[in-house]
XYZ file of C-alpha atoms in Angstrom:
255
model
C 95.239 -31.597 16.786
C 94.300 -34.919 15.508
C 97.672 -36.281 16.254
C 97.071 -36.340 19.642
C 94.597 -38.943 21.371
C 94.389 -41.663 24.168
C 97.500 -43.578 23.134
C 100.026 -39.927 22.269
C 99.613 -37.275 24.877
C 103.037 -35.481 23.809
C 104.267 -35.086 20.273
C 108.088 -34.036 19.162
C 108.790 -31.793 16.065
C 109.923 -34.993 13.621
C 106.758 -36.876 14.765
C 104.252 -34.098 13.505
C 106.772 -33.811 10.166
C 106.706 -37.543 9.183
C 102.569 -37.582 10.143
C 101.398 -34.639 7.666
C 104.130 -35.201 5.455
C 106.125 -31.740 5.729
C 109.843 -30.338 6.648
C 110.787 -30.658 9.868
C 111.333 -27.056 9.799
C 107.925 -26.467 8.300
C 106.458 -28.866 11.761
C 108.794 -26.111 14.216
C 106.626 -23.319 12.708
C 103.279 -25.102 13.362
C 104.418 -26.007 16.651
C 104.988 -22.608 17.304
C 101.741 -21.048 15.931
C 99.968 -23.296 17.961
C 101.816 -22.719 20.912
C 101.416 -18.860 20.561
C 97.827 -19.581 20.825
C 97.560 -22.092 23.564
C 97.127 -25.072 21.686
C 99.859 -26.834 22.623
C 102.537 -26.364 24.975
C 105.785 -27.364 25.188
C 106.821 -30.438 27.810
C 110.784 -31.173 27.518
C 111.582 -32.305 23.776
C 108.005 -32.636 22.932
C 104.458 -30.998 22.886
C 101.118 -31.502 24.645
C 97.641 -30.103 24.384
C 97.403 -26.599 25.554
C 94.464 -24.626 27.475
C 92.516 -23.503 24.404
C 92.035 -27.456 23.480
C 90.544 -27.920 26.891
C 88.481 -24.432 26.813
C 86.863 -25.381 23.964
C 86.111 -29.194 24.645
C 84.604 -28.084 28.041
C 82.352 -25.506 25.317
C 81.550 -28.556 23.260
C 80.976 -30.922 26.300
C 78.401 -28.116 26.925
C 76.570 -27.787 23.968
C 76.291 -31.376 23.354
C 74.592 -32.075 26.985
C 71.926 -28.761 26.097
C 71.577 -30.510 22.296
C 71.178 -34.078 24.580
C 68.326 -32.127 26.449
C 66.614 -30.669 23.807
C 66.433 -33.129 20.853
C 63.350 -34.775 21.853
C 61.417 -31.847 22.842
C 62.673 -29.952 19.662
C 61.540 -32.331 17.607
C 58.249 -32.277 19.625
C 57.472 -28.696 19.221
C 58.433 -28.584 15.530
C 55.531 -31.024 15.332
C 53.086 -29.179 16.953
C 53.919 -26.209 15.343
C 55.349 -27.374 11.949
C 57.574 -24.668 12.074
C 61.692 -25.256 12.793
C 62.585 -25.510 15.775
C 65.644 -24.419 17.471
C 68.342 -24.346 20.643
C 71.133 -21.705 21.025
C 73.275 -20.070 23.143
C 75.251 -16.746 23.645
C 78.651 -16.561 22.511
C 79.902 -13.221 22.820
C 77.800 -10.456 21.259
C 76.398 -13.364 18.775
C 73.464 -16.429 19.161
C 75.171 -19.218 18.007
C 72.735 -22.326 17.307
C 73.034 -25.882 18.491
C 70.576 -28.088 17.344
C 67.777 -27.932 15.309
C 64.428 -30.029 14.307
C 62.658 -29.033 10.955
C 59.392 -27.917 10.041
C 56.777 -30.221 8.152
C 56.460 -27.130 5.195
C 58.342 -27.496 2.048
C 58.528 -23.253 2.526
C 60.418 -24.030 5.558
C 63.659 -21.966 6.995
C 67.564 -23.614 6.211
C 69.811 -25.312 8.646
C 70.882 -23.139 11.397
C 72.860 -25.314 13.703
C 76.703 -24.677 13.684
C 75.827 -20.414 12.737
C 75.748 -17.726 14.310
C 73.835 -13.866 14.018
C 73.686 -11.130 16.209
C 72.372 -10.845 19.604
C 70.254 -7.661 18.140
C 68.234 -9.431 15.170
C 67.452 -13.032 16.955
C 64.796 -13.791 18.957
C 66.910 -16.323 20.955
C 69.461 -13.113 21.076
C 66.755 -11.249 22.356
C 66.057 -13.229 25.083
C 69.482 -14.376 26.029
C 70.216 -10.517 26.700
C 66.782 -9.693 28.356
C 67.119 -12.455 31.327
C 71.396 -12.694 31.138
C 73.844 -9.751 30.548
C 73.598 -6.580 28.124
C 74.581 -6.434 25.175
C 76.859 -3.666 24.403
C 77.595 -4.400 20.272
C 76.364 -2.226 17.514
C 73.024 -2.503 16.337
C 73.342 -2.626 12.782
C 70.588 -2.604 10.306
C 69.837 -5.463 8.250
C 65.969 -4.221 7.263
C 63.902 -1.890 7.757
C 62.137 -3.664 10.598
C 65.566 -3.871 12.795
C 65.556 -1.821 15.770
C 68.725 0.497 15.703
C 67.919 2.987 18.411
C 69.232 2.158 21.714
C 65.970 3.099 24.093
C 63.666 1.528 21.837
C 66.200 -1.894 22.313
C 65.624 -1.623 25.987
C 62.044 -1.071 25.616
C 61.993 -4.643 23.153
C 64.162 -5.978 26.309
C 61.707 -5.039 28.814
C 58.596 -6.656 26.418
C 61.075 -9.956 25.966
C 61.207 -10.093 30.201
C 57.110 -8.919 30.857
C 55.653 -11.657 27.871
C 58.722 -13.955 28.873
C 59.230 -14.844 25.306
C 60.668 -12.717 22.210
C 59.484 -12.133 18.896
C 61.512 -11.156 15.956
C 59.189 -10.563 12.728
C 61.492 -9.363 9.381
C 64.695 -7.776 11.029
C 67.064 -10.147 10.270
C 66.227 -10.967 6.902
C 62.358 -10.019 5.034
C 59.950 -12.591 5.339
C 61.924 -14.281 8.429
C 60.041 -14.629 11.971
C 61.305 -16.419 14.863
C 59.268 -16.825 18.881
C 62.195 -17.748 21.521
C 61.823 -18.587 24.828
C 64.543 -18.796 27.969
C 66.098 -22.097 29.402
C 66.330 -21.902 33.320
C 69.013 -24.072 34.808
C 68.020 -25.131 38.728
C 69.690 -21.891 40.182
C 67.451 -19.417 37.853
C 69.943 -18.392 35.598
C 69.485 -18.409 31.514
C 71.786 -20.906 30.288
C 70.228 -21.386 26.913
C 66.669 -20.228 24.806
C 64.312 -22.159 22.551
C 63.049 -20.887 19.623
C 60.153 -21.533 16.497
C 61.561 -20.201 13.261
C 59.577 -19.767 9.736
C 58.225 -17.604 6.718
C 56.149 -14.552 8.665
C 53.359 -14.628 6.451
C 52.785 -18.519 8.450
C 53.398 -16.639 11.923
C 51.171 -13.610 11.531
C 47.650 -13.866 14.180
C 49.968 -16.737 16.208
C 52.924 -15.062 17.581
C 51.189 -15.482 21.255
C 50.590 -19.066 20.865
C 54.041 -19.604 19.143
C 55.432 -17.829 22.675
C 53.870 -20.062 24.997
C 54.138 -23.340 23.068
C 57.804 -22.021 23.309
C 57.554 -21.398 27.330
C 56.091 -24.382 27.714
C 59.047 -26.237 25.350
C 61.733 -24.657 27.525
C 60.680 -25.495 30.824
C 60.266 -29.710 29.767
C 63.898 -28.940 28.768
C 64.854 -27.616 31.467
C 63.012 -30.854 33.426
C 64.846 -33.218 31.592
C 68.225 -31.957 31.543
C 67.859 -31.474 35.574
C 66.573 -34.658 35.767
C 69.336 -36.240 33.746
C 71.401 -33.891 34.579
C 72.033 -32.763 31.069
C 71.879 -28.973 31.631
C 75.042 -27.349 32.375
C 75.459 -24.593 34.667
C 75.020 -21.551 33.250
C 78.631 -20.849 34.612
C 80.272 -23.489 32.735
C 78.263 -22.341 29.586
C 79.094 -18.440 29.621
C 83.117 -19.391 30.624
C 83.206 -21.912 27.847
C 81.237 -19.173 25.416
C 83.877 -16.416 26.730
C 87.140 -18.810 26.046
C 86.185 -19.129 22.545
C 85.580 -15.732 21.959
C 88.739 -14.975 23.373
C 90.308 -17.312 21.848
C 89.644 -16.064 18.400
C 90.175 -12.527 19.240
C 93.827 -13.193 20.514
C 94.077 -15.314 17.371
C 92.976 -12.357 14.846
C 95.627 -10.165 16.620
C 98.618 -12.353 16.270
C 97.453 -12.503 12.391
């Protein structure tokens, strides 16, 4: 995909060979794979970016205006609350992170930007299903903490929605907690959620606190990127989250 850019918009067979150094038969197949999956298409004698390439740039473009948002008020709240603090979005039946600011503790939780977990044992999961659409995956256990039963998931929905902020306390992982709040774009709709991520022995007798520092977090995000107009609409988040799910499915079937 790197062979393409500003100055080659179309690419033939013999081009991509003599570039990465393979058979020209070896290029065809490439070609091919990639046009199977609407990478690339073919124009005439040559080949240009596909749909997928401009599904998933529109994703990025996305993500990188909510990450523009929320950088300085991430790293804002993970001062107040020396805890790590954290953006994500939905991407299928999955949270997928964009940006995070660490803690100030050397007990502090890893890296999350660029992963993913389920919707089911996140609290940004938790709230991206509890003011968005349902989530109809499996609830798999990862502790004993995580809720498996469907009512009682509707009944954590319905807490998420009346507090306006979720809690998740040892459910992914024992010893994890997490406070997440929604991101509103300017029509009402949850395009994103905030959260405050650390060891639960730290969040125990502050989980209310951690909430509305969170609430309060995701509305000056939701200022700026309006202001800026930094915040996506929550159409052109979901679509781009959908593509790339669909994307990958159609690519594990062709496998």
């Amino acid at each position: 995909m790197s062979s393409f850019g500003a100055d080659r918009s179309a690419l033939r067979v013999s081009e991509l060979a003599d570039e990465i150094g393979v058979h020209k038969s070896t290029a065809s197949r490439i070609l091919a794979t990639l046009e199977r999956r609407r990478f690339v298409r073919r124009d005439g004698e040559s080949f240009v970016p596909g749909s997928e390439i401009v599904r998933i740039a529109r994703l990025a473009s996305a993500e990188e205006l909510l990450a523009a948002a929320a950088g300085p008020v991430l790293e804002s709240l993970a001062r107040e609350t020396g805890e790590a603090a954290l953006i994500g979005v939905r991407r299928g039946d999955e949270a997928y992170f964009i940006h995070q600011a660490p803690g100030d503790h050397i007990l502090s939780v890893a890296d999350w930007s660029g992963r993913s977990t389920p919707l089911h044992v996140s609290s940004l999961g938790k709230v991206l299903v509890a003011f968005g659409s349902r989530y109809t995956g499996p609830l798999t256990r990862y502790t004993p903490r995580t809720i498996t039963d469907p009512a009682e998931w509707e009944r954590e929905l319905r807490r998420v929605r009346a507090r306006g902020y979720a809690v998740l306390r040892d459910e992914l992982e024992a010893g994890l907690s997490a406070v997440a709040a929604p991101v509103f774009d300017d029509m009402g709709a949850c395009v994103a959620a905030i959260a405050v991520s650390g060891p639960t022995f730290r969040f125990a007798g502050s989980l209310q606190e951690l909430g509305e520092r969170c609430k309060v977090a995701a509305s000056e995000i939701a200022f700026r990127g309006a202001k800026r107009g930094l915040l996506p609409a929550e159409e052109e988040v979901r679509e781009g989250a959908r593509d790339v799910v669909h994307s990958g499915a159609a690519a594990r079937r062709s496998t």
